[in-house]
Short mmCIF file of C-alpha atoms in Angstrom, two decimals:
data_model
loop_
_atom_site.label_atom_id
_atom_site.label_comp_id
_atom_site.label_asym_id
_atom_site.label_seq_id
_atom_site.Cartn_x
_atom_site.Cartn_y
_atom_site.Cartn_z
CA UNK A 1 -1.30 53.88 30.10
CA UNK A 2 -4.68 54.56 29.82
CA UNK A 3 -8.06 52.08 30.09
CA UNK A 4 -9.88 51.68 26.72
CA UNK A 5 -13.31 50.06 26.52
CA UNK A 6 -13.27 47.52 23.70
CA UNK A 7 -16.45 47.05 21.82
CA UNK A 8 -18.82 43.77 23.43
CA UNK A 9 -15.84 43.43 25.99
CA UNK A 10 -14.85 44.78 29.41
CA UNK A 11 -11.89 46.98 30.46
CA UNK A 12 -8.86 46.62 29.17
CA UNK A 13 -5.30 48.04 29.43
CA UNK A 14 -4.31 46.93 25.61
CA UNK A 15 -4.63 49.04 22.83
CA UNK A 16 -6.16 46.73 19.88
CA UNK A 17 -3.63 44.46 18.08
CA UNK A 18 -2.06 45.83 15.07
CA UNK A 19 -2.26 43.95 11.50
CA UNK A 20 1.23 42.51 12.58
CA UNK A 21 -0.65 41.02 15.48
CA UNK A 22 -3.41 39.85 14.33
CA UNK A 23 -1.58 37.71 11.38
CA UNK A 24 0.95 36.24 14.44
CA UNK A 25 -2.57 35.42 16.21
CA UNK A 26 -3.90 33.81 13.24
CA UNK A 27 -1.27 31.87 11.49
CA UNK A 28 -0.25 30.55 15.38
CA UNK A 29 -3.55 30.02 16.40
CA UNK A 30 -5.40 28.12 12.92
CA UNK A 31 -2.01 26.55 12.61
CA UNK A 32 -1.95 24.86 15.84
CA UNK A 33 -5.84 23.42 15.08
CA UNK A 34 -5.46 22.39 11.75
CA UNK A 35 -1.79 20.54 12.50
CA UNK A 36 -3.77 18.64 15.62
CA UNK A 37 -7.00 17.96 13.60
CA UNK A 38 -4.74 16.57 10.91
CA UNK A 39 -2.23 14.35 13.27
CA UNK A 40 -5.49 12.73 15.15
CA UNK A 41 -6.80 11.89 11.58
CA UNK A 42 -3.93 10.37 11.21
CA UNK A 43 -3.92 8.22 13.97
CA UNK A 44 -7.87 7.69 14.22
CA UNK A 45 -8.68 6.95 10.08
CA UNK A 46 -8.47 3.53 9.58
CA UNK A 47 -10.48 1.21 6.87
CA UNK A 48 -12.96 -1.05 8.23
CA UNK A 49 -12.11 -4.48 8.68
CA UNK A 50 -14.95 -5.68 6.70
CA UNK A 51 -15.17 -6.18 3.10
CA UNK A 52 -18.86 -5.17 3.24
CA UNK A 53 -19.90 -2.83 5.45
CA UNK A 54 -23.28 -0.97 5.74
CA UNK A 55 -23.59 2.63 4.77
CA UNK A 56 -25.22 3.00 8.23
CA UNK A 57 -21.27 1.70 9.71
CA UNK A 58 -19.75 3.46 7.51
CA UNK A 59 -21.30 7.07 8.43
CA UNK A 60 -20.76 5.70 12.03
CA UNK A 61 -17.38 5.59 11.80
CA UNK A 62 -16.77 8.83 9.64
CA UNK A 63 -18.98 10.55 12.84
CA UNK A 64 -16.55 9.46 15.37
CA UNK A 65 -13.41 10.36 13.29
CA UNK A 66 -15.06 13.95 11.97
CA UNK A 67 -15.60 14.79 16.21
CA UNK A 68 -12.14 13.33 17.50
CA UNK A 69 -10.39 14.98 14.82
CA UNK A 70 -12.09 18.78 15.08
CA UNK A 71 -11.94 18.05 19.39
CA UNK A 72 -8.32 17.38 18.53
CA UNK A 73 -7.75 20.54 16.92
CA UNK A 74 -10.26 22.58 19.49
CA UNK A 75 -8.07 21.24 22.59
CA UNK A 76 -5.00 21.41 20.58
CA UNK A 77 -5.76 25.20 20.15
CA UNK A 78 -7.27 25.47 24.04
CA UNK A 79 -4.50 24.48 24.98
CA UNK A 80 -2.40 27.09 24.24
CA UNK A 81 -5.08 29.67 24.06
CA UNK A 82 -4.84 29.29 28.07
CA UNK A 83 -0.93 29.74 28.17
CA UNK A 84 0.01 32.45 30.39
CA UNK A 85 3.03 33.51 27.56
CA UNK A 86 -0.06 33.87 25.13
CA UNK A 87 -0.01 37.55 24.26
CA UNK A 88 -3.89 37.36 23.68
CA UNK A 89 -4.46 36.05 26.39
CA UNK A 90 -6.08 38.77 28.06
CA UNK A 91 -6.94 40.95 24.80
CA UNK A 92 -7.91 38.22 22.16
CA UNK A 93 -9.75 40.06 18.87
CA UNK A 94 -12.28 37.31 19.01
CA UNK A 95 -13.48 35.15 22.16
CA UNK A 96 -12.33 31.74 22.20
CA UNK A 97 -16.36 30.16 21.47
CA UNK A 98 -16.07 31.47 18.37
CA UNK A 99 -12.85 30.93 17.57
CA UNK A 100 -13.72 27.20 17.72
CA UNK A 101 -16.82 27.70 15.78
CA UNK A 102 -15.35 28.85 13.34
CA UNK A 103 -12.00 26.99 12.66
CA UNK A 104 -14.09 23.35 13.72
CA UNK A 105 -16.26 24.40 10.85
CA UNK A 106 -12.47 24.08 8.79
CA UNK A 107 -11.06 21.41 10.70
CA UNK A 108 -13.81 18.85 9.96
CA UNK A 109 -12.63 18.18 7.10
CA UNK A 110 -8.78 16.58 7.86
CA UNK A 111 -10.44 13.15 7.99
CA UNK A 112 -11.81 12.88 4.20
CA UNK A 113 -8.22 14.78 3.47
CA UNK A 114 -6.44 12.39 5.07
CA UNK A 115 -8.41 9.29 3.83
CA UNK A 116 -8.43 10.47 0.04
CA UNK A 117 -4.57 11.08 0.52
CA UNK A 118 -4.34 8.08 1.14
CA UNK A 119 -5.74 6.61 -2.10
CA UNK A 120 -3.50 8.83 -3.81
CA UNK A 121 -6.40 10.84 -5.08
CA UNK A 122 -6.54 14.35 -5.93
CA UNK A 123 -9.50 15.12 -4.41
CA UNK A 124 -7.42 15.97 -1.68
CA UNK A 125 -6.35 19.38 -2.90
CA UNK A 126 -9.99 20.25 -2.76
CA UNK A 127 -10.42 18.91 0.24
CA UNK A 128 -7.83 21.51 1.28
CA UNK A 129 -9.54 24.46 -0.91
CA UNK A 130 -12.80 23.89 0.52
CA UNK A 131 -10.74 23.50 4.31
CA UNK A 132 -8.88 26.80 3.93
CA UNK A 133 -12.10 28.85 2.36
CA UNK A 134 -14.28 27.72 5.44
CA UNK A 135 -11.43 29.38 7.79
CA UNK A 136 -10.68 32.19 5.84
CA UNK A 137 -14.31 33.30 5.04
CA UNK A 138 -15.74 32.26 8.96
CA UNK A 139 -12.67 34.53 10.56
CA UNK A 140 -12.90 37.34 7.99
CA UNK A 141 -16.07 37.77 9.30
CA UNK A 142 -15.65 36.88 13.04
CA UNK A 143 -12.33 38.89 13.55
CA UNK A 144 -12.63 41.98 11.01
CA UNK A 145 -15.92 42.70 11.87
CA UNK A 146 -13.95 43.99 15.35
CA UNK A 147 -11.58 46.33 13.90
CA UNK A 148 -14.81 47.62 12.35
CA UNK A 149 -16.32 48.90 14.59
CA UNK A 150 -13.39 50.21 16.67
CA UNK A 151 -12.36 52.36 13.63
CA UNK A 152 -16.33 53.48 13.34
CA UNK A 153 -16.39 54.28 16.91
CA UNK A 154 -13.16 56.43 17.06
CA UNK A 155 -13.07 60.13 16.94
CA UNK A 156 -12.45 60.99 13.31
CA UNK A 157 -8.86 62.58 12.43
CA UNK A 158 -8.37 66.15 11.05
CA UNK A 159 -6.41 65.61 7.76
CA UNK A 160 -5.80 68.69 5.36
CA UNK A 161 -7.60 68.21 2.31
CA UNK A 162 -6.33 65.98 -0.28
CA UNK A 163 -3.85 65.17 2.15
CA UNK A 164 -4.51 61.36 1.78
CA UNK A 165 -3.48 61.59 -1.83
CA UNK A 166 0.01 61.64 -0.35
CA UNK A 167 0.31 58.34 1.36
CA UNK A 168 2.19 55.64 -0.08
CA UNK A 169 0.25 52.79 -1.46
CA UNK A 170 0.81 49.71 1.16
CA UNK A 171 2.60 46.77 -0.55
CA UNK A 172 0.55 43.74 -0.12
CA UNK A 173 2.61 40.35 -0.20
CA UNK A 174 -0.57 37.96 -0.29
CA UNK A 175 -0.85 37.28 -4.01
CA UNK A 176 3.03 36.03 -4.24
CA UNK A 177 1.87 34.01 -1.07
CA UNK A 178 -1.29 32.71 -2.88
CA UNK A 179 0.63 32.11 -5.91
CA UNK A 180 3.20 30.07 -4.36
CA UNK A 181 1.37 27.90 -2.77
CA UNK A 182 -0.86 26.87 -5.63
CA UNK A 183 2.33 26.15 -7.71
CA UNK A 184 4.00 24.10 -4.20
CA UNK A 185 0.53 22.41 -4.30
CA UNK A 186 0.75 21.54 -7.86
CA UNK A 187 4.40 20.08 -7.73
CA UNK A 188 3.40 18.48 -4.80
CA UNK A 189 0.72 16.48 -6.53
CA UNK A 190 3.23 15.95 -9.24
CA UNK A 191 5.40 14.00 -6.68
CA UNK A 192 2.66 12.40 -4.99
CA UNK A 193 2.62 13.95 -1.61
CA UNK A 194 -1.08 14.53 -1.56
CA UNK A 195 -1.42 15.38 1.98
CA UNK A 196 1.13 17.89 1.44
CA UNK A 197 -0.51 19.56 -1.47
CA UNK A 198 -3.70 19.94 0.56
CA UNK A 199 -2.10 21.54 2.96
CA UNK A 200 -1.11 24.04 0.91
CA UNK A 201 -4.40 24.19 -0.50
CA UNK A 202 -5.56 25.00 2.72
CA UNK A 203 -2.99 28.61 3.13
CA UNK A 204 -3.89 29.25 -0.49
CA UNK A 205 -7.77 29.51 -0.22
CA UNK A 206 -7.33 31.21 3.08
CA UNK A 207 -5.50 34.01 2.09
CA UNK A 208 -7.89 34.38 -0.85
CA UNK A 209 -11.14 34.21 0.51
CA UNK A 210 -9.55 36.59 3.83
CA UNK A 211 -8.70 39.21 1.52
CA UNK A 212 -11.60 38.56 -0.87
CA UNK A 213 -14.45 38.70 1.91
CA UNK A 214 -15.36 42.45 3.70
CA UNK A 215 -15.82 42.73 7.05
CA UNK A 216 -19.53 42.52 8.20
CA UNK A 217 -21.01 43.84 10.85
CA UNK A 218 -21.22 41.42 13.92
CA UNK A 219 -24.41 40.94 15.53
CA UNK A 220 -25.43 39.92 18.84
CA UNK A 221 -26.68 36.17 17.52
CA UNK A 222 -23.55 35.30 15.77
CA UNK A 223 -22.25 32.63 17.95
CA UNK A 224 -25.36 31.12 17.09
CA UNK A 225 -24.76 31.39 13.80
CA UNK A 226 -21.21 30.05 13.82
CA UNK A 227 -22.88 26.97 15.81
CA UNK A 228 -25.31 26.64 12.57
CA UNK A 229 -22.58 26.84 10.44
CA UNK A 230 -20.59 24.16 11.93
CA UNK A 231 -22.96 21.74 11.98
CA UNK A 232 -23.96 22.52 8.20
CA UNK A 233 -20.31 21.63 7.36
CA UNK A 234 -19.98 19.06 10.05
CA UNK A 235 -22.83 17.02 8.56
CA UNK A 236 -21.23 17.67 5.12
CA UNK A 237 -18.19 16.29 6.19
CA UNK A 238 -19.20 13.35 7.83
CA UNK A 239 -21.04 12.46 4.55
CA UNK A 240 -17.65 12.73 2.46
CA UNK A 241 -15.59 10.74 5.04
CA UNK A 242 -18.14 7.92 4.77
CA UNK A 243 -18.13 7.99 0.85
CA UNK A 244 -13.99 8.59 1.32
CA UNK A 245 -14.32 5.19 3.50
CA UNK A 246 -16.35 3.35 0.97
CA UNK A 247 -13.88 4.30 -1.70
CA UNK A 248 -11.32 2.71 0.23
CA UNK A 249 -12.85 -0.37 1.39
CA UNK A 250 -13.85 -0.62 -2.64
CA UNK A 251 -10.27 -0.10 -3.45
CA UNK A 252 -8.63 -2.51 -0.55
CA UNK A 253 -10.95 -5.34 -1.99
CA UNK A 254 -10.41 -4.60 -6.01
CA UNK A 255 -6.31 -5.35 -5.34
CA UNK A 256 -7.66 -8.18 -3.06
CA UNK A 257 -9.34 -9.38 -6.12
CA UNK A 258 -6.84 -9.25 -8.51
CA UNK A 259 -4.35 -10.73 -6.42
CA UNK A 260 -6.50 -13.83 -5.84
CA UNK A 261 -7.05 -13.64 -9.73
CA UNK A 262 -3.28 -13.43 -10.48
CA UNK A 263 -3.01 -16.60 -8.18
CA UNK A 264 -5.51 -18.50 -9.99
CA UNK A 265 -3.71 -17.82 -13.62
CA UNK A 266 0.05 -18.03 -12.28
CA UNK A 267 -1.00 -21.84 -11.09
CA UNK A 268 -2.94 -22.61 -14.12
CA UNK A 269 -0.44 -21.74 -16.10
CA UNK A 270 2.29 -23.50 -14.07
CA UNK A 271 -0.28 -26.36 -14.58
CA UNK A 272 0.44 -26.07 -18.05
CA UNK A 273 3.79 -25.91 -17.76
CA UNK A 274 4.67 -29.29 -16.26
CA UNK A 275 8.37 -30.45 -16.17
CA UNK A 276 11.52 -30.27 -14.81
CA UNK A 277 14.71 -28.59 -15.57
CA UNK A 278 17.78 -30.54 -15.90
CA UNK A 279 20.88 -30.99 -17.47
CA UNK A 280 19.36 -34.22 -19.50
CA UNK A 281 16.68 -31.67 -20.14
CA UNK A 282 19.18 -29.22 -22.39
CA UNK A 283 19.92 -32.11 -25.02
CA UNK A 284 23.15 -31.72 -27.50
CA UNK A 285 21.69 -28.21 -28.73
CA UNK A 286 19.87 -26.91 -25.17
CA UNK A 287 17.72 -24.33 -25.15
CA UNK A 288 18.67 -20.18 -26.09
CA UNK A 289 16.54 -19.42 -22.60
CA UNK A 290 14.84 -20.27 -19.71
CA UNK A 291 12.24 -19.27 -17.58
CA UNK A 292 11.78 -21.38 -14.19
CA UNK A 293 8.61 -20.88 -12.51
CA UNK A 294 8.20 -21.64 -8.57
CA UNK A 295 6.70 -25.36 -8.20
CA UNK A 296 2.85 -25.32 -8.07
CA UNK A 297 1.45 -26.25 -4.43
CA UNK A 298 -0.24 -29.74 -3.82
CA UNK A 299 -3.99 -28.86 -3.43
CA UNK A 300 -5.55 -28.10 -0.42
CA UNK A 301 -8.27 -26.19 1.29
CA UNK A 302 -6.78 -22.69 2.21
CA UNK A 303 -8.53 -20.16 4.29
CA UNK A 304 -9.48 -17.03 2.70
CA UNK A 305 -6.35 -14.67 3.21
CA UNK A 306 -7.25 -10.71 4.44
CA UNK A 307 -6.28 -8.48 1.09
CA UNK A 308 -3.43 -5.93 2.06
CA UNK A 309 -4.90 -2.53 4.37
CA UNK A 310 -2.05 -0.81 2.61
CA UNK A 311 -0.63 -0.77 -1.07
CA UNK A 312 1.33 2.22 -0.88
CA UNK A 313 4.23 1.37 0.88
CA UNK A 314 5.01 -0.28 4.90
CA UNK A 315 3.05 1.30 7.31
CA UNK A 316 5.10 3.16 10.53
CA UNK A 317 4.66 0.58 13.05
CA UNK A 318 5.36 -2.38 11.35
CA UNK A 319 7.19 -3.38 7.72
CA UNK A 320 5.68 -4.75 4.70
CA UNK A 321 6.79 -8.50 4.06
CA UNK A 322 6.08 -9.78 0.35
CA UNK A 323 6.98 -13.55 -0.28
CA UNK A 324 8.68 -14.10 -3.66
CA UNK A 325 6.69 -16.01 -6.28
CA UNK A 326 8.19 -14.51 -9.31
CA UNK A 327 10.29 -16.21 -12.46
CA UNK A 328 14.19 -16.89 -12.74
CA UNK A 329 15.27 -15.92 -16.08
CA UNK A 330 18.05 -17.51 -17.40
CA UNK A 331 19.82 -16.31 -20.62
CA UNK A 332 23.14 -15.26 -22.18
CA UNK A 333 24.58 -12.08 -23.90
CA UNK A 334 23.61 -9.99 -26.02
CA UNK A 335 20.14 -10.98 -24.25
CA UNK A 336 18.96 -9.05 -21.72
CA UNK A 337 15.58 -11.33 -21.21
CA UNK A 338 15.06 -14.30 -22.68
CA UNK A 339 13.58 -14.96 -26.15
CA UNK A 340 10.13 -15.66 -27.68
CA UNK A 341 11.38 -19.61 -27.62
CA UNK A 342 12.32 -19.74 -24.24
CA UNK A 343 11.76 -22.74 -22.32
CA UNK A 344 9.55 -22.96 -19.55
CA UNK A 345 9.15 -24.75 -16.60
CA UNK A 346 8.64 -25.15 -12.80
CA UNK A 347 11.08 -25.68 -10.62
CA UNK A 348 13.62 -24.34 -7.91
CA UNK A 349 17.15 -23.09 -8.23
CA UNK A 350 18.27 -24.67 -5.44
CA UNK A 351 17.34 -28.34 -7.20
CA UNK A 352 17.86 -27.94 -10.69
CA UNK A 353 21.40 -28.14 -12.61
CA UNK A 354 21.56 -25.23 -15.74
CA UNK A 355 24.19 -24.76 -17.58
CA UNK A 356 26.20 -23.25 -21.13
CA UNK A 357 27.34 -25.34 -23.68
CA UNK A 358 28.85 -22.84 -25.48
CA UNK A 359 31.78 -20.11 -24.53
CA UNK A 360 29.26 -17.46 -23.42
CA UNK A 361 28.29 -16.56 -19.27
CA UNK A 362 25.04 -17.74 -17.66
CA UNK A 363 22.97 -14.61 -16.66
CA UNK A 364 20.36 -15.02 -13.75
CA UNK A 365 17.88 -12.88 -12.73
CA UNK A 366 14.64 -13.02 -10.35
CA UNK A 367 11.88 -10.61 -11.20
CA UNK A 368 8.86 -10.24 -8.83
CA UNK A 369 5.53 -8.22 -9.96
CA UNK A 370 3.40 -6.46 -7.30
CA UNK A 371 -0.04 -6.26 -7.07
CA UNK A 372 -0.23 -2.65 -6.76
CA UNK A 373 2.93 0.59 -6.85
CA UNK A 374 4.60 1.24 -3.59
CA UNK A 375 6.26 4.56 -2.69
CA UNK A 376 9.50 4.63 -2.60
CA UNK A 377 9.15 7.86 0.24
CA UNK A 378 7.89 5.32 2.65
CA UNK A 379 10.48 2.67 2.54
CA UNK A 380 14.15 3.18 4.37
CA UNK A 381 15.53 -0.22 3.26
CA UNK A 382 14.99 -3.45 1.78
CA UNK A 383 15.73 -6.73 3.18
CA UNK A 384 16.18 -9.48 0.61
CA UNK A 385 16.16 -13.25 2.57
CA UNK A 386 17.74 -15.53 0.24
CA UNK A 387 18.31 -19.68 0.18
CA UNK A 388 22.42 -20.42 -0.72
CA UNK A 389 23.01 -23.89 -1.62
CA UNK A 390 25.41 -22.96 -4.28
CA UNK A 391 28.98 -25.52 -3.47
CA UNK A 392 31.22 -23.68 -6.47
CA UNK A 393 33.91 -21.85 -4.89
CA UNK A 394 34.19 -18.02 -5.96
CA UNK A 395 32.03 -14.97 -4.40
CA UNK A 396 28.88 -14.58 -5.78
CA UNK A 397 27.09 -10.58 -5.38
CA UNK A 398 23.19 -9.77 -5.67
CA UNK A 399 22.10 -6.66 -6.91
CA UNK A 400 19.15 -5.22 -6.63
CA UNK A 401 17.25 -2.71 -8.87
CA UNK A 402 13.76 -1.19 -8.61
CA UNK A 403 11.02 0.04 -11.82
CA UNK A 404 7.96 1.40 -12.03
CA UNK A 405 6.05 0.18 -14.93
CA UNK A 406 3.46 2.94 -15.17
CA UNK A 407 5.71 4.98 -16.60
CA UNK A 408 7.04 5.10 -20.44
CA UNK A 409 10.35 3.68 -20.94
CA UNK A 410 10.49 1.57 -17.79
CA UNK A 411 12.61 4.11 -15.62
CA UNK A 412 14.15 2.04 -13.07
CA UNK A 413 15.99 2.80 -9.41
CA UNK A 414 19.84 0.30 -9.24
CA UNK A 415 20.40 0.30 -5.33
CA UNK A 416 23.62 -1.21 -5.65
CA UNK A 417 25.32 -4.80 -5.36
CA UNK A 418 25.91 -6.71 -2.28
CA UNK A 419 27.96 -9.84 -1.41
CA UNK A 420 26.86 -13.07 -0.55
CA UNK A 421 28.57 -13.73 2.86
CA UNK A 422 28.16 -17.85 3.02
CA UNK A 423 29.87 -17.63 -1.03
CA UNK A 424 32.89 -15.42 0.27
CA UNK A 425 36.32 -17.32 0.44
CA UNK A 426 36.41 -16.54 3.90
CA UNK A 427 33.21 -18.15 4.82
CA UNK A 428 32.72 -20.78 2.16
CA UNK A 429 31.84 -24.39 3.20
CA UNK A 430 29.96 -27.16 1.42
CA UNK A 431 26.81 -27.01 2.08
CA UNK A 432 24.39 -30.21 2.52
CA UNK A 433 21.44 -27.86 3.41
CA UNK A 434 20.51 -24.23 1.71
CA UNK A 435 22.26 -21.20 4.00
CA UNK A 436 19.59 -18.69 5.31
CA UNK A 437 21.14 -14.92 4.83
CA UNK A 438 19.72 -11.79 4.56
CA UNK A 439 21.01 -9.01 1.92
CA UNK A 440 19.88 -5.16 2.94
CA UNK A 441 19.72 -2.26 0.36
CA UNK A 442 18.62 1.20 1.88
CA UNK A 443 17.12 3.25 -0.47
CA UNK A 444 18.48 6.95 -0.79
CA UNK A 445 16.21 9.50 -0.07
CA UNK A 446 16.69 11.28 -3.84
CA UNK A 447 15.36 8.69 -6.88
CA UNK A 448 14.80 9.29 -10.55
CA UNK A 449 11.38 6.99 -9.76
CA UNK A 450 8.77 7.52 -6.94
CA UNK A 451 6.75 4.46 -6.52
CA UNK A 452 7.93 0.89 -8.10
CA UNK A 453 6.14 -1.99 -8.49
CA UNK A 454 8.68 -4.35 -10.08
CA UNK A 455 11.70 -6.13 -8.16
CA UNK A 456 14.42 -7.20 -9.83
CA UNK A 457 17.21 -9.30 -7.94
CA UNK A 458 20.41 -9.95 -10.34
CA UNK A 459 23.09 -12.41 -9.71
CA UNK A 460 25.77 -11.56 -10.28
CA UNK A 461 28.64 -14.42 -10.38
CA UNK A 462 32.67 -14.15 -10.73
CA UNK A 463 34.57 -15.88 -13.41
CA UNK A 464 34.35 -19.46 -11.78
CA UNK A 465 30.28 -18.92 -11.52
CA UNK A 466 30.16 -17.27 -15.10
CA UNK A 467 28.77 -20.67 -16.79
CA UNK A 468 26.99 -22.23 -14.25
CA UNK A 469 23.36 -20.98 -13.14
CA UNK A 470 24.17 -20.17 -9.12
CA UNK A 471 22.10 -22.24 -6.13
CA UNK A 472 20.58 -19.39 -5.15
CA UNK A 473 16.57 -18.84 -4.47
CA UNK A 474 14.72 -15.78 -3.06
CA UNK A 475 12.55 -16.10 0.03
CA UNK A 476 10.94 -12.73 0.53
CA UNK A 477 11.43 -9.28 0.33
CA UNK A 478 11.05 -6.99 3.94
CA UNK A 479 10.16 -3.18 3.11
CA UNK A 480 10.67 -1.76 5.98
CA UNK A 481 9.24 1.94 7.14
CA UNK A 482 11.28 5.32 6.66
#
C-alpha cells in the first residue's frame, strides 16, 4: 500500500473514505452528540422553584443547561472519537475541533427542545428544523469542502469523448428519507410525542440542507469561524431556553391558579349546599337523583400549597398522587347521570343511608375532574385506595374507566373491573371501622384516548347490593410511572 498526502494533514496509509464511509462517520458520529446533548437535557432542565423569577435567573439557568447539554454531547462524541475500534480514528475527513464546532453549534439547542416538549408545544419540531439545518449546513461545509479539494488535486482521468454520457444515473434515496421523516414527524405530533417529532425534524432538515448546500472551499481561518458561529447560535439559544423557561414557570402557575380557583368555587358552592343525606331525607316520594358532595372543611389558616411541576403525567422517579374530591352520583336506569332535579348535598358514603323505593337498582358512581390532561404514555398503572364500611353481605366490584374531555364525543378508556377483597364471601366481616384496600388497574400500552383528564370509579354491586347505595368512599388515586 502506498503513502498518500492528504490535503492540511500529514502522512497517511488510508485512501480517503468513500461516500459509504463518510455517511457511517456521520450518522454514528452526530448521532452519538445529539442522543447525549438530548439525555443531559433531560436530566439537567428543570423549572425554577420560584413563581417569579428574574429574567436575569432565568437566562442564568438556560446558560448552564445550553453548556452542560452541548459538553454532554462534545464528550459523549470524544468519547468514542478516541476508541481504538474507531475506523477514523487515524484518517478522520474532518479534525475533531471542528467537528465539535460545528455539531455544538446543533446541539445547543436540545434544552429549549426538550423544555417546549414538555409543554406539549409544537415549537418543538422547529426546534428540531432549526437543530438539524445548523448540522447539516456547518458539516456540508466542514467535511465536503475535503473531498474537494482531493478530487481538484488529483491527476485528471482520460475518458473517450462522450464517454460519460454512458454512466448510469446514481439513485439517490435522500428524498424518500426526507419525506418520511416529515410525515413520522407529523404523526408524531398527532400522538403527542413532541420530543419524538423533533427528532425527526432534526434527520429531516439535515439531509436537506446536506444535499442542498455545495461544498466551499475551506480556508485556513475556518476553525475560527466555526468558533464565531457557535457562539452566534449559542447566545441564540440560551435566549430561547430562558423564554422556553418563562413559558413554563407561566404555565406551572396558570394551573396553580385555577386549581386554587376551583377550590374556592367547589367550597362555596358546598356552602350553598348545606344538608345531609338520609333516609328521613328521601320522604314517601324521594328524590329521582343524587349528587353527594365531600363535606366542606372547618376553616382554618392553610399554608400556601406548591402548584404541581408536572401536569402531564407522573414523573420517572416518583408517582403522581391525586386526593379524591369529586361527586358520588347516585341514580337509577335508564339514567346514566342524574337529572336536572337532582338533589344535592354534602356528605360521605361511608355515613349516609341511600336507598330505592321502587323495584329499580341503585347505580353509584365517583367522578373526579383534573386540573389539567395527563398522558396516558406515562402512566403503567393506577392505584385506587378506597374506604369499605359497607356490612351487606354479597361481593361488591369497582371499575374503573378513563375520558378525555377535549375531545368531541367524550371518547373514554374502560380498564376493567376489580373485586373488592374485604366484600368477598371469603373475607367478609362486620365492620365497626371503614377497611383500607387498594384496587390496581394497569393501563395497556394501546388506547383509543391519549391523555385523560376525567376519572370515573363505578360500583358495581351484585343482586343483594342492587338497591342499596354501597359504604364505599374513594381516598386517592396513585399514577404511577411507565
Amino acid at each position: 500500500m502506498t503513502e498518500t498526502r492528504m490535503p492540511g494533514g500529514g502522512l497517511s496509509a488510508f485512501p480517503s473514505p468513500e461516500r459509504a464511509d463518510l455517511r457511517t462517520f456521520l450518522v454514528f458520529f452526530v448521532s452519538i452528540g445529539l442522543v447525549n446533548a438530548t439525555i443531559a437535557a433531560l436530566l439537567l432542565c428543570r423549572l425554577p422553584e420560584s413563581h417569579a423569577p428574574s429574567p436575569w435567573r432565568l437566562l442564568l439557568w438556560a446558560a448552564i443547561y445550553v453548556v452542560g447539554s452541548s459538553g454532554a454531547g462534545v464528550v459523549g462524541a470524544y468519547l468514542y472519537w478516541r476508541r481504538s475500534s474507531n475506523p477514523f480514528r487515524l484518517n478522520s475527513p474532518i479534525g475533531f475541533a471542528s467537528f465539535a464546532l460545528i455539531c455544538a453549534a446543533g446541539w445547543v439547542w436540545a434544552p429549549a427542545a426538550v423544555l417546549f416538549s414538555a409543554q406539549d408545544s409544537s415549537a418543538t419540531a422547529v426546534i428540531g428544523l432549526l437543530c438539524g439545518a445548523t448540522l447539516g449546513a456547518g458539516l456540508r461545509k466542514g467535511i465536503a469542502a475535503q473531498e474537494h479539494i482531493a478530487r481538484h488535486n488529483a491527476p485528471p482521468e482520460d475518458k473517450e469523448l462522450f464517454a460519460t454520457t454512458l454512466d448510469p444515473v446514481p439513485r439517490e434515496s435522500q428524498g424518500y428519507l426526507i419525506a418520511g421523516c416529515i410525515y413520522a414527524a407529523g404523526y408524531a405530533l398527532h400522538d403527542d410525542a413532541h420530543l419524538l417529532a423533533g427528532l425527526l425534524c432534526v434527520a429531516a432538515a439535515f439531509l436537506f440542507t446536506w444535499e442542498l448546500n455545495q461544498p466551499a472551499q475551506r480556508s485556513e481561518d475556518r476553525v475560527g469561524r466555526d468558533g464565531w458561529r457557535l457562539a452566534r447560535a449559542g447566545a441564540l439559544a440560551v435566549v430561547l431556553t430562558a423564554w422556553a423557561l418563562m413559558l413554563g414557570v407561566a404555565h406551572r402557575n396558570a394551573s396553580g391558579d385555577a386549581a386554587f380557583a376551583a377550590d374556592r368555587a367547589d367550597s362555596a358552592n358546598q356552602k350553598n349546599r348545606r344538608g345531609t343525606v338520609a333516609q328521613s331525607s328521601l320522604g314517601s316520594g324521594g328524590f329521582e337523583s343524587v349528587i353527594l358532595w365531600p363535606i366542606p372543611p372547618k376553616k382554618q389558616i392553610i399554608p400556601p400549597v406548591p402548584a404541581p411541576t408536572n401536569l402531564l403525567g407522573p414523573e420517572k422517579s416518583r408517582p403522581m398522587v391525586i386526593r379524591f374530591d369529586g361527586a358520588y352520583w347516585y341514580f337509577q336506569p335508564p339514567d346514566t347521570r342524574p337529572g336536572r332535579t337532582a338533589h344535592q348535598a354534602h356528605g360521605n358514603p361511608l355515613s349516609v343511608n341511600i336507598e330505592a323505593n321502587n323495584s329499580f337498582p341503585l347505580m353509584m358512581e365517583a367522578h373526579q375532574r383534573l386540573i389539567g390532561p395527563v398522558r396516558l404514555s406515562r402512566c403503567a398503572e393506577i392505584d385506587v385506595e378506597i374506604q369499605n364500611r359497607d356490612n351487606v353481605r354479597g361481593p361488591l366490584s369497582l371499575g374503573l374507566v378513563l375520558a378525555d374531555s377535549g375531545l368531541p364525543n367524550r371518547p373514554s378508556l374502560f380498564l376493567g373491573k376489580k373485586e373488592i377483597e374485604t366484600s368477598m364471601p371469603g373475607f367478609f366481616y362486620y365492620k365497626t371501622a371503614p377497611a383500607f384496600e387498594t384496587i390496581r388497574f394497569a393501563i395497556p400500552a394501546a388506547a383509543p384516548i391519549r391523555k385523560f383528564d376525567e376519572i370515573t370509579v363505578m360500583l358495581l354491586p351484585e343482586l343483594e347490593h342492587s338497591m342499596i347505595g354501597p359504604k364505599v368512599a374513594i381516598e386517592e388515586f396513585e399514577l404511577l410511572p411507565r
